Coordinates of C-alpha atoms and ligand atoms in Angstrom, one line a residue:
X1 CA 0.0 0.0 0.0
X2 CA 1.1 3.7 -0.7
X3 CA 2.3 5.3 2.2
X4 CA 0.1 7.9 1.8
X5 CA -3.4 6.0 0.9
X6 CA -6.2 8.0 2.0
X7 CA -8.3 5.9 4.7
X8 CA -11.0 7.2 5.7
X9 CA -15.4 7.8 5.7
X10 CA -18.1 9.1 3.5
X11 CA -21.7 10.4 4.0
X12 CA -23.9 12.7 2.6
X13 CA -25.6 16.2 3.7
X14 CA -29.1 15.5 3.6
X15 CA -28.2 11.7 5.7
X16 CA -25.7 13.3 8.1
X17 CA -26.4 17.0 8.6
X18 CA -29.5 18.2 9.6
X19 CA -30.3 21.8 11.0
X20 CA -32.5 21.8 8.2
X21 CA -33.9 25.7 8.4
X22 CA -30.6 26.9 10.0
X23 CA -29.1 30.0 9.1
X24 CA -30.6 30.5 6.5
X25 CA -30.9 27.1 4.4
X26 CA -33.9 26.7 2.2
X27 CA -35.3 23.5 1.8
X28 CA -34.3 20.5 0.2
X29 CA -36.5 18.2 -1.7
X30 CA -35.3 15.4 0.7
X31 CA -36.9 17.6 3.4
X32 CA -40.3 16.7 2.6
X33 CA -39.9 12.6 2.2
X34 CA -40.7 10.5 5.1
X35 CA -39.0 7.4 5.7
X36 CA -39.4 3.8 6.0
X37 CA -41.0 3.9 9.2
X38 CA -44.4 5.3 7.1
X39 CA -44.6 2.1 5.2
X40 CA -41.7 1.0 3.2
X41 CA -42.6 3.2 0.2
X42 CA -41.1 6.6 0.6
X43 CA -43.8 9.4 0.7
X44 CA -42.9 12.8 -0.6
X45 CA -44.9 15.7 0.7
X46 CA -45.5 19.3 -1.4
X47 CA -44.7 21.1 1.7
X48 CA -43.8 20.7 5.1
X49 CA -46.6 19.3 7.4
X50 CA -47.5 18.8 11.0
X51 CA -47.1 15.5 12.7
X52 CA -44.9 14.1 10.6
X53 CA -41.1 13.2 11.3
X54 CA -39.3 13.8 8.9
X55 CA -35.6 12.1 8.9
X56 CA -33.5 14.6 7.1
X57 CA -34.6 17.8 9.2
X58 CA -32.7 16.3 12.3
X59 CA -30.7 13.3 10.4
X60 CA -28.0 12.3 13.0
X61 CA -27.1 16.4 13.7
X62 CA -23.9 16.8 12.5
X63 CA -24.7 20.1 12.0
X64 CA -24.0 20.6 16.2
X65 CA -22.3 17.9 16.5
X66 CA -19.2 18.4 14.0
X67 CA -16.2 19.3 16.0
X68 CA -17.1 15.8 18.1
X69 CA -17.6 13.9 14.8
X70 CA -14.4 14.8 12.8
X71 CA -12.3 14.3 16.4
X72 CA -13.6 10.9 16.3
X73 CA -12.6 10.3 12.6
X74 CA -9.2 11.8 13.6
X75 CA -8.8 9.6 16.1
X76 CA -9.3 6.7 13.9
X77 CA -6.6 8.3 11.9
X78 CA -8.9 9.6 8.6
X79 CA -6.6 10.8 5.8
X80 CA -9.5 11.9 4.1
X81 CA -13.2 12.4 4.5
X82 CA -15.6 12.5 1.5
X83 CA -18.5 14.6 2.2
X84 CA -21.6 16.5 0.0
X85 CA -22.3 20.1 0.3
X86 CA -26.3 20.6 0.8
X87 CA -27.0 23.1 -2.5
X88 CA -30.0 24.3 -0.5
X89 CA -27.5 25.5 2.2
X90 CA -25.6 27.9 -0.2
X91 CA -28.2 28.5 -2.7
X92 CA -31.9 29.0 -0.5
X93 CA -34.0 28.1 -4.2
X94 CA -31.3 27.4 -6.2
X95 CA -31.9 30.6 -8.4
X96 CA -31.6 33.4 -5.9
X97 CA -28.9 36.0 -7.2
X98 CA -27.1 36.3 -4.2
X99 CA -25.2 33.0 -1.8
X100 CA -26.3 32.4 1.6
X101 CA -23.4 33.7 3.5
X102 CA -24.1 31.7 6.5
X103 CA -24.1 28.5 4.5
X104 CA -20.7 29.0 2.9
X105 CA -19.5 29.9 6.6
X106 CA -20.8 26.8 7.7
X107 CA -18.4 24.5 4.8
X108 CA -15.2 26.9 6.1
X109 CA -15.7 25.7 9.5
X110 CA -16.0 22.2 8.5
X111 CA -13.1 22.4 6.4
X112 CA -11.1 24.4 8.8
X113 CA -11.9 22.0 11.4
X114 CA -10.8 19.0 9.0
X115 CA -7.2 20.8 7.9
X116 CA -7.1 21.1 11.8
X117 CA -6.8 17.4 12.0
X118 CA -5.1 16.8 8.7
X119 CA -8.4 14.6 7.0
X120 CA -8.5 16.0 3.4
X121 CA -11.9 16.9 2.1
X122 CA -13.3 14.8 -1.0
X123 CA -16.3 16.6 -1.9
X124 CA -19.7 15.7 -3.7
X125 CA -21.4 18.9 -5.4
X126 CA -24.7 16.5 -5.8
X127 CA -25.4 13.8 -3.6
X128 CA -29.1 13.2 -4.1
X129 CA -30.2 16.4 -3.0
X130 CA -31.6 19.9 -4.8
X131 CA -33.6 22.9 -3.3
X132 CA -37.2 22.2 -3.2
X133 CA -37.9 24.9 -5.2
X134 CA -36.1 24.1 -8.3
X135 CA -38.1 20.8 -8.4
X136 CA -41.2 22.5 -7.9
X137 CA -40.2 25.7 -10.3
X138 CA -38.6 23.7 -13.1
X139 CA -39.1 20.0 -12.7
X140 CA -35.5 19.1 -11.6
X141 CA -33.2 17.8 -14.4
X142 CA -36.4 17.8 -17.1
X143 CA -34.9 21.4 -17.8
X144 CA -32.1 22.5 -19.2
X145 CA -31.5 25.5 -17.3
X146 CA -30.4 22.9 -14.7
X147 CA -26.9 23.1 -15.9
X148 CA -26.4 26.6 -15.5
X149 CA -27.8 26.7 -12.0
X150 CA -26.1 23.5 -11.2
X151 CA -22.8 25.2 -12.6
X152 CA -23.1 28.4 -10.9
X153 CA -23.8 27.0 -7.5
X154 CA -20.8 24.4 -8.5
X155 CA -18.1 27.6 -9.0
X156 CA -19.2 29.9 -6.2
X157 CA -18.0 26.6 -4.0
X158 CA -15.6 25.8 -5.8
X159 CA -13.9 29.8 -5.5
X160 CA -15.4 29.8 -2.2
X161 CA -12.9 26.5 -0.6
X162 CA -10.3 26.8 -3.5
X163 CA -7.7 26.5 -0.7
X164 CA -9.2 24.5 1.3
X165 CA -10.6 21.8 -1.2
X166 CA -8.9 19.8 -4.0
X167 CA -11.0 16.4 -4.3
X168 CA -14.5 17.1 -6.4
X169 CA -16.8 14.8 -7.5
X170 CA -19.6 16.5 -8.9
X171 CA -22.5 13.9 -8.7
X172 CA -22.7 11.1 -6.6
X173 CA -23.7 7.7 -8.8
X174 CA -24.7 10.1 -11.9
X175 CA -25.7 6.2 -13.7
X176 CA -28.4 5.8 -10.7
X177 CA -30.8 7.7 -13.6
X178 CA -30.3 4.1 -15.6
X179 CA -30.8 2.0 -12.9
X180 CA -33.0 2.5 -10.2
X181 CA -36.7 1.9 -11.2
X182 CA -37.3 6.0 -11.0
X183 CA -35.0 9.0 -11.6
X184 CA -36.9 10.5 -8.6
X185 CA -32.9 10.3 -6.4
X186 CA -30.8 11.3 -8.8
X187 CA -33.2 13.4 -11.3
X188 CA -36.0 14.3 -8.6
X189 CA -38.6 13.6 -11.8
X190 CA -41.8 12.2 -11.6
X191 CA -42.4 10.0 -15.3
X192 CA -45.3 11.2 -16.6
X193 CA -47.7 8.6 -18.1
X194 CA -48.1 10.2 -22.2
X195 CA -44.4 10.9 -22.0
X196 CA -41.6 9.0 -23.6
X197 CA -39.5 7.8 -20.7
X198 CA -36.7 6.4 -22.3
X199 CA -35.9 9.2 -24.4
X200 CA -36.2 11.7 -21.2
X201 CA -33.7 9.8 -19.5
X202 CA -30.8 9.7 -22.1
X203 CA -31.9 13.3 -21.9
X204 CA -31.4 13.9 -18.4
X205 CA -28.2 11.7 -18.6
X206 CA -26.9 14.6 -20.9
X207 CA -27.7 17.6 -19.1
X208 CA -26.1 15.5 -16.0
X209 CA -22.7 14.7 -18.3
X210 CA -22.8 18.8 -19.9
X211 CA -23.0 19.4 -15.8
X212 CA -20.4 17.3 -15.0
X213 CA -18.1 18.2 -18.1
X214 CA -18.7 21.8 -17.5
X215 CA -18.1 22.2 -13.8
X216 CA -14.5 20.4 -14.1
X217 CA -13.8 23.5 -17.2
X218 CA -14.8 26.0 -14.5
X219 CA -13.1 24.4 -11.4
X220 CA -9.9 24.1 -13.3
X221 CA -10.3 28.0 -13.8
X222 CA -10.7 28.5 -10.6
X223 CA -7.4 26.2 -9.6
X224 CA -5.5 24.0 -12.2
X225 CA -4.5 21.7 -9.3
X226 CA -8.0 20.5 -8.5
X227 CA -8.9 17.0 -8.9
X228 CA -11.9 15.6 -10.5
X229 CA -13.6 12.4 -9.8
X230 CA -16.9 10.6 -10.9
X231 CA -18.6 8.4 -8.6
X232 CA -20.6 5.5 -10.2
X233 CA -23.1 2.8 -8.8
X234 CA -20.4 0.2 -9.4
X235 CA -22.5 -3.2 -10.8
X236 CA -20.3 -6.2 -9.8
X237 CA -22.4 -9.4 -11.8
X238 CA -21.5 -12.2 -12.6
X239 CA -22.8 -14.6 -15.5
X240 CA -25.2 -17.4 -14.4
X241 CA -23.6 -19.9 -16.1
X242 CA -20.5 -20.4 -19.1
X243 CA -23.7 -20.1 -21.7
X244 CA -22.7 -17.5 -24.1
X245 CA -26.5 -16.3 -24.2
X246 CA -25.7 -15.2 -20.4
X247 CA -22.3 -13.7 -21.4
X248 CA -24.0 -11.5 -23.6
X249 CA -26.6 -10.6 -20.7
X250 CA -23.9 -9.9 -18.6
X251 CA -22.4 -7.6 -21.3
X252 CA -25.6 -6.0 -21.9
X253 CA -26.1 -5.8 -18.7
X254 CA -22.9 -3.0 -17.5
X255 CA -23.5 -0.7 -20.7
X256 CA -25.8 1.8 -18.3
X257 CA -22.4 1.7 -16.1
X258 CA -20.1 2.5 -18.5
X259 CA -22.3 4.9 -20.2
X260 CA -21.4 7.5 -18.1
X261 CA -17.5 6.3 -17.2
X262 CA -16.8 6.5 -20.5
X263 CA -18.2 10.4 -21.3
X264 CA -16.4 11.2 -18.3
X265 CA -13.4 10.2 -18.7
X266 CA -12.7 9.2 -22.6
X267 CA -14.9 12.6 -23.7
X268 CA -17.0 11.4 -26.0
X269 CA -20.3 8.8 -26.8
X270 CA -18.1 5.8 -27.2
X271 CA -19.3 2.9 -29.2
X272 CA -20.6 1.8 -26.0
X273 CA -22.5 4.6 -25.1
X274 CA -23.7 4.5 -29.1
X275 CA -24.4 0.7 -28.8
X276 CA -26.9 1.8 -25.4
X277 CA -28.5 4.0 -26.9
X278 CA -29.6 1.8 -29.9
X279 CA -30.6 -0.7 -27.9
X280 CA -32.6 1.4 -25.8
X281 CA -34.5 3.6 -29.3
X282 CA -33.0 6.5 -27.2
X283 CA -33.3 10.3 -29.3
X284 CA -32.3 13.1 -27.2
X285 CA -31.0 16.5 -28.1
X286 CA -27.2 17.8 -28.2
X287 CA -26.9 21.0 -28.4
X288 CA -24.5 23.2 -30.5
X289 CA -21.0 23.2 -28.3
X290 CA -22.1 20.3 -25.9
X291 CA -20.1 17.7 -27.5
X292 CA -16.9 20.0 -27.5
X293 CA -17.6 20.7 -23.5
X294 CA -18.0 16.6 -23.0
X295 CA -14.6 16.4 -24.4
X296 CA -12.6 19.1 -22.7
X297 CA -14.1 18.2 -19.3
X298 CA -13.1 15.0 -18.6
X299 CA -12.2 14.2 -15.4
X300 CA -8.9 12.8 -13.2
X301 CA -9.8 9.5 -10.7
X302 CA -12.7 7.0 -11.2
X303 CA -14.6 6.9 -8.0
X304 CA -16.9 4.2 -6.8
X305 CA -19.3 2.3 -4.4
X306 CA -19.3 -1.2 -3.6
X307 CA -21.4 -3.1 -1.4
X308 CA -22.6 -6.1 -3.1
X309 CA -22.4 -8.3 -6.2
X310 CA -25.4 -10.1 -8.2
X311 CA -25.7 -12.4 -10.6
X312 CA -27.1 -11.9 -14.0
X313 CA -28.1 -15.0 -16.8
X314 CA -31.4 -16.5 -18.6
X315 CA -32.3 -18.9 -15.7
X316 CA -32.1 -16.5 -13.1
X317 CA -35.5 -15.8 -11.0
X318 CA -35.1 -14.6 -7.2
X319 CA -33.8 -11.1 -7.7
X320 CA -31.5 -10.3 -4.5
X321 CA -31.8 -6.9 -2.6
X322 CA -29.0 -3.7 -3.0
X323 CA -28.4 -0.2 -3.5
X324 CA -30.8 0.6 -6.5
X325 CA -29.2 -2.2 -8.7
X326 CA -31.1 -4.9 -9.2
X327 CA -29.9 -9.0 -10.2
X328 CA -30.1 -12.6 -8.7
X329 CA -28.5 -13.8 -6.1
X330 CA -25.8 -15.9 -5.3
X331 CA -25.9 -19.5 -4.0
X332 CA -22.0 -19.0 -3.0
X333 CA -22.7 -15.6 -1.0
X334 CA -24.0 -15.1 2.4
X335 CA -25.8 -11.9 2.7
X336 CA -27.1 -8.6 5.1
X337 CA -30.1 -8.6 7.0
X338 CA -31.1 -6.0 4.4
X339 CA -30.5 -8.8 1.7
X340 CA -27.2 -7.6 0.3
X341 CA -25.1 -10.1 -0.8
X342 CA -21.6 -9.8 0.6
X343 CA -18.8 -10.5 -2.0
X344 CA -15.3 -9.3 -0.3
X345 CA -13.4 -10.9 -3.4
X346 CA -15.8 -9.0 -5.9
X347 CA -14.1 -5.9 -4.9
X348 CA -11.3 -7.4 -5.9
X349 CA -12.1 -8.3 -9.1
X350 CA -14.3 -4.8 -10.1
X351 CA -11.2 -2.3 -9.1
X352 CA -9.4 -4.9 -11.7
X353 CA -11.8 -4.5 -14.6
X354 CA -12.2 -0.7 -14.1
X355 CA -8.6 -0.4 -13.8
X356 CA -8.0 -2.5 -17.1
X357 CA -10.9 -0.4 -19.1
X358 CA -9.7 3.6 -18.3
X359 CA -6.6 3.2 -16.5
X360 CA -6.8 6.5 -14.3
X361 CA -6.6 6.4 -10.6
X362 CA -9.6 4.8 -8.4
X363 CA -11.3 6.0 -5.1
X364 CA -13.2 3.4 -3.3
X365 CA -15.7 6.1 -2.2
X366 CA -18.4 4.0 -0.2
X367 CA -18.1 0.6 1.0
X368 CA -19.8 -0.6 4.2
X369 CA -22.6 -3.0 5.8
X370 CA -26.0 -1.8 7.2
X371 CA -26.8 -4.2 10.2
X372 CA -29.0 -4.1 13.0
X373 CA -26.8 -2.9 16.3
X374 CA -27.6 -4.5 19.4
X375 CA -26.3 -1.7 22.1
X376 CA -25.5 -2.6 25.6
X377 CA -22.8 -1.2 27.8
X378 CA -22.8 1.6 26.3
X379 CA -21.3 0.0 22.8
X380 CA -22.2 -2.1 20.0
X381 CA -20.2 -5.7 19.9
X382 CA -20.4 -5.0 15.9
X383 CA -18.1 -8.2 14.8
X384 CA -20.6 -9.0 11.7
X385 CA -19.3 -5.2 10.7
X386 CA -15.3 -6.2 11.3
X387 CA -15.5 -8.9 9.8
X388 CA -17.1 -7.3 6.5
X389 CA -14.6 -4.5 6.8
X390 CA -11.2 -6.6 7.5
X391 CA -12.4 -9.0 4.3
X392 CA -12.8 -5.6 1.7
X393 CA -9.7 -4.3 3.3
X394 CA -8.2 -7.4 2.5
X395 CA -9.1 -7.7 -0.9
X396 CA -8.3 -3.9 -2.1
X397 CA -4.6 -4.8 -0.6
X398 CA -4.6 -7.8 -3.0
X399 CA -6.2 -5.9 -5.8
X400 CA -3.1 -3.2 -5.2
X401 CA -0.1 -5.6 -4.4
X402 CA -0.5 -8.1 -6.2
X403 CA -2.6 -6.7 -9.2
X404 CA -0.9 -3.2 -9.2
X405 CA -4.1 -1.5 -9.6
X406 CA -3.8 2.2 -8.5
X407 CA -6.2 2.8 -6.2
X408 CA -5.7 6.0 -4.0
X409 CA -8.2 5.7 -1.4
X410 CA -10.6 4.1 0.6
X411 CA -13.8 6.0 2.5
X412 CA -15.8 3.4 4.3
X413 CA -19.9 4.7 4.5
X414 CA -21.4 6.3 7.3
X415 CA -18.2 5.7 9.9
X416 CA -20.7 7.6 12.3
X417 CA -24.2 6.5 12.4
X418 CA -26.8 8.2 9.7
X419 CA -29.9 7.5 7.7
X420 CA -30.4 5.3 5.2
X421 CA -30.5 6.9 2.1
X422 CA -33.2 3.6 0.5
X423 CA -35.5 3.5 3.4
X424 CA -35.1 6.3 5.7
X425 CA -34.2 4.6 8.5
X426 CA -31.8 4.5 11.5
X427 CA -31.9 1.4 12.6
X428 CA -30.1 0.7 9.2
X429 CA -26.5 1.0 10.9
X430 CA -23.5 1.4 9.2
X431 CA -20.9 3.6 11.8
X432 CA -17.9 2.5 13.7
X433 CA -19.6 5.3 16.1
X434 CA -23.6 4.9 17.4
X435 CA -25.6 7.4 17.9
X436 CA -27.9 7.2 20.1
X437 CA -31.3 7.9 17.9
X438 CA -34.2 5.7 16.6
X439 CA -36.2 5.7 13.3
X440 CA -38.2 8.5 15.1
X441 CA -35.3 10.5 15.4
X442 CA -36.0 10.1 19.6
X443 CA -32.6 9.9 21.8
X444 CA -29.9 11.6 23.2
X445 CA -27.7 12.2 20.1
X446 CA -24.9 10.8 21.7
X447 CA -21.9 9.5 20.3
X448 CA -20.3 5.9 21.5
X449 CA -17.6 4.1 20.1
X450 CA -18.7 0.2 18.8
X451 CA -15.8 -2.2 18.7
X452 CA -15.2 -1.8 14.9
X453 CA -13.5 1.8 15.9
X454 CA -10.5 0.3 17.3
X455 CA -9.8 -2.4 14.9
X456 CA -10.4 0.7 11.5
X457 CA -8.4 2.6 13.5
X458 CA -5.6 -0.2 13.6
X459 CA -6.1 -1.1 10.0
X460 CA -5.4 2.7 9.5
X461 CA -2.6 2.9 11.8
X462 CA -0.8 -0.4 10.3
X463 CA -2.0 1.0 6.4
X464 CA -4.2 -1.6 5.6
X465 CA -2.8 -4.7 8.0
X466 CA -5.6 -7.2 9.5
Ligands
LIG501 C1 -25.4 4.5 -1.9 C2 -25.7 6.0 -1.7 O1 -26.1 4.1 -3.0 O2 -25.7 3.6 -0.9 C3 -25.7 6.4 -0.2 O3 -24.7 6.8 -2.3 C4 -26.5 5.3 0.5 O4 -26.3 7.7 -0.1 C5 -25.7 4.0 0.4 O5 -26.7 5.7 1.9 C6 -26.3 2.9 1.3 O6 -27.7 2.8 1.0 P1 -28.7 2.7 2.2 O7 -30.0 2.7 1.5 O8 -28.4 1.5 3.0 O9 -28.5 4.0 3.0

């Protein structure tokens, strides 16, 4: 391992912050969906209303509780914590002509407070999350005008932490729009029934890669050291069985994923991206200059999440649970209690075949296991959690020593307890810290080490031992 890999946790504003109306932040469309606990369906609300809990208004209150939180993820040892910045925080509607001061203060202490400990910030522009009133004013990414807003809220940050930040990734798992069942997450639109869905969503995929293309052409404006990074839903699948007919499924099956890796990085609509959209009967509209932008903003490190592999073929029926992806499951894997198959060795093998295809340095940017905590004494006894953890550690050490794949970083999800981005939920753990709230959002708020801190913190200490 490097001597200098960056170890360390991810999460994301609307999961992990809270103060939702505080100083001056507008709401965010995740402030009006209620969680899991109102009947696994998410419910999304026009407005905010009475009785209702709401998880992302309190979340796990990082917002008060930050100077405590990033002491505990320097005394694990972080090199480097990837976090989002909540638009509505900066931007009240998205539109306004002027920032919110008090939001931007809010970054500079958390990015102060961070240098204070030496973590390095790797930050996500969009991390499922918009002001309310650009979903409700111009139906999220169904308009164009998205990418300027999206762009001008992207630079004032970006001149805003220029010394202070040099890790960007401007949307977390842009290729979510291909894969979970609705863009509502990553596109906060509603399909409407007359419409043609398909061709809306190679649409929005555009505007989403002109966003991406355009913010790395400003940010290296603004500094040319900055470093750029995608994130992507990573898809580890594997064939059913050696019949070609499920080869070919397989193949079919990772074009939505490299769909977007490939703009990104190589530029351009590669024959992959061309081969998608025929087999999809996809027509969207490029505008004059947008192909040029596509190829002048690519980007610097390949960014990732990986919690799970599935299994892809003609004769496969039980479909296995995950993060938005969906495929069969795996008579070789054990899995979560949320259904996730675990697949240690998988991460192996994916940061190989991304590595082979582009060939640019990758960032493992979430990794982790929801569980159930039982707490008593005043910890967790989390050993399902090490033993998930010292397995993927494991097999990124292989994938860099004995593979020499470059892989820069590691950020494990959630190191201190939040809500679950698919259900709303906190029961859904996934910190090396608990926090002492239920699915309610009822407890003290306090912060107590599970057993899993020591042994990251050793694995950090040792870079990468187990
Ligand atoms: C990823 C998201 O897909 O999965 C995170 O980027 C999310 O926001 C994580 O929290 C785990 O999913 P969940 O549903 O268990 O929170």
């Amino acid at each position: 391992m490097r001597n200098n890999f960056l170890w360390g946790g991810a999460t994301a504003a609307n999961q992990y912050e809270g103060g939702y109306l505080e100083d001056g932040r507008g709401l965010s469309i995740n402030d009006v969906e209620l969680g899991a606990s109102h009947g696994h369906a998410r419910v999304i609300h026009e407005s905010i209303q009475d009785d209702y809990y709401y998880p992302s208004h309190q979340a796990t209150d990082f917002y008060h509780h930050y100077k405590e939180d990033i002491a505990l993820m320097a005394e694990m040892g972080f090199k480097c914590y990837r976090m989002s910045i909540c638009w509505s925080r900066i931007f009240t509607n998205g539109d306004d002509e002027i920032p919110n001061e008090k939001g931007l203060e809010f970054y500079d202490h958390i990015f102060d407070e961070l240098a204070k400990h030496h973590i390095i910030p790797i930050v996500t522009l969009h991390h499922f999350e918009m002001p309310l009133a650009l979903v409700q004013k111009y139906g999220g990414w169904r308009s164009r005008q998205l990418i300027d807003l999206a762009v001008r809220y992207a630079k004032v940050v970006m001149e805003r932490y220029k010394e202070k930040v040099n890790y960007w990734i401007v949307f977390n798992e842009i290729n979510s729009l291909f894969i979970a069942k609705t863009p509502w997450h990553q596109a906060w639109v509603i399909y409407q029934e007359d419409e043609n869905q398909v061709d809306l969503m190679f649409q929005m995929a555009h505007y989403q890669l002109v966003t991406s293309a355009k913010t790395v052409i400003e940010g290296r404006k603004i500094n040319p050291n900055f470093k750029f990074g995608n994130m992507i839903l990573y898809n580890c699948c594997y064939a059913h069985t050696c019949d070609p007919i499920d080869q070919m499924m397989l193949h079919d099956k990772l074009l939505p994923i490299y769909y977007f890796s490939d703009v990104q990085i190589r530029g351009k609509y590669t024959n992959t991206c061309l081969a998608y959209q025929k087999k999809m009967k996809a027509h969207f509209q490029i505008e004059e200059g947008d192909l040029e932008i596509l190829q002048q903003g690519t980007i610097d490190f390949y960014s990732f999440s990986y919690y799970s592999s599935l299994v892809e073929g003609q004769a496969v029926t039980k479909s296995a649970d995950g993060n938005l992806l969906d495929g069969g499951r795996n008579p070789y894997l054990k899995a979560t209690a949320w259904g996730w198959q675990i697949d240690p060795l998988g991460l192996r093998i994916s940061l190989n075949l991304i590595y082979d295809r582009y060939q640019i340095p990758l960032f493992i940017s979430e990794n982790g296991m929801g569980a159930i905590d039982e707490f008593k004494n005043q910890t967790v006894e989390d050993d399902n959690r090490i033993d998930y953890l010292k397995q993927h550690v494991k097999a990124i050490k292989e994938a860099i020593e004995e593979d020499y794949v470059d892989c820069f970083g590691y950020a494990w999800w959630g190191p201190i307890d939040i809500i679950s981005a698919g259900t709303g939920e906190m029961k859904k753990r996934y910190g090396f810290v608990y926090v002492d709230l239920d699915d309610q959002g009822k407890g003290t708020g306090k912060r107590y080490k599970k057993k899993s801190f020591e042994v990251y913190k050793k694995i950090i200490e040792t870079n990468g031992e187990i």
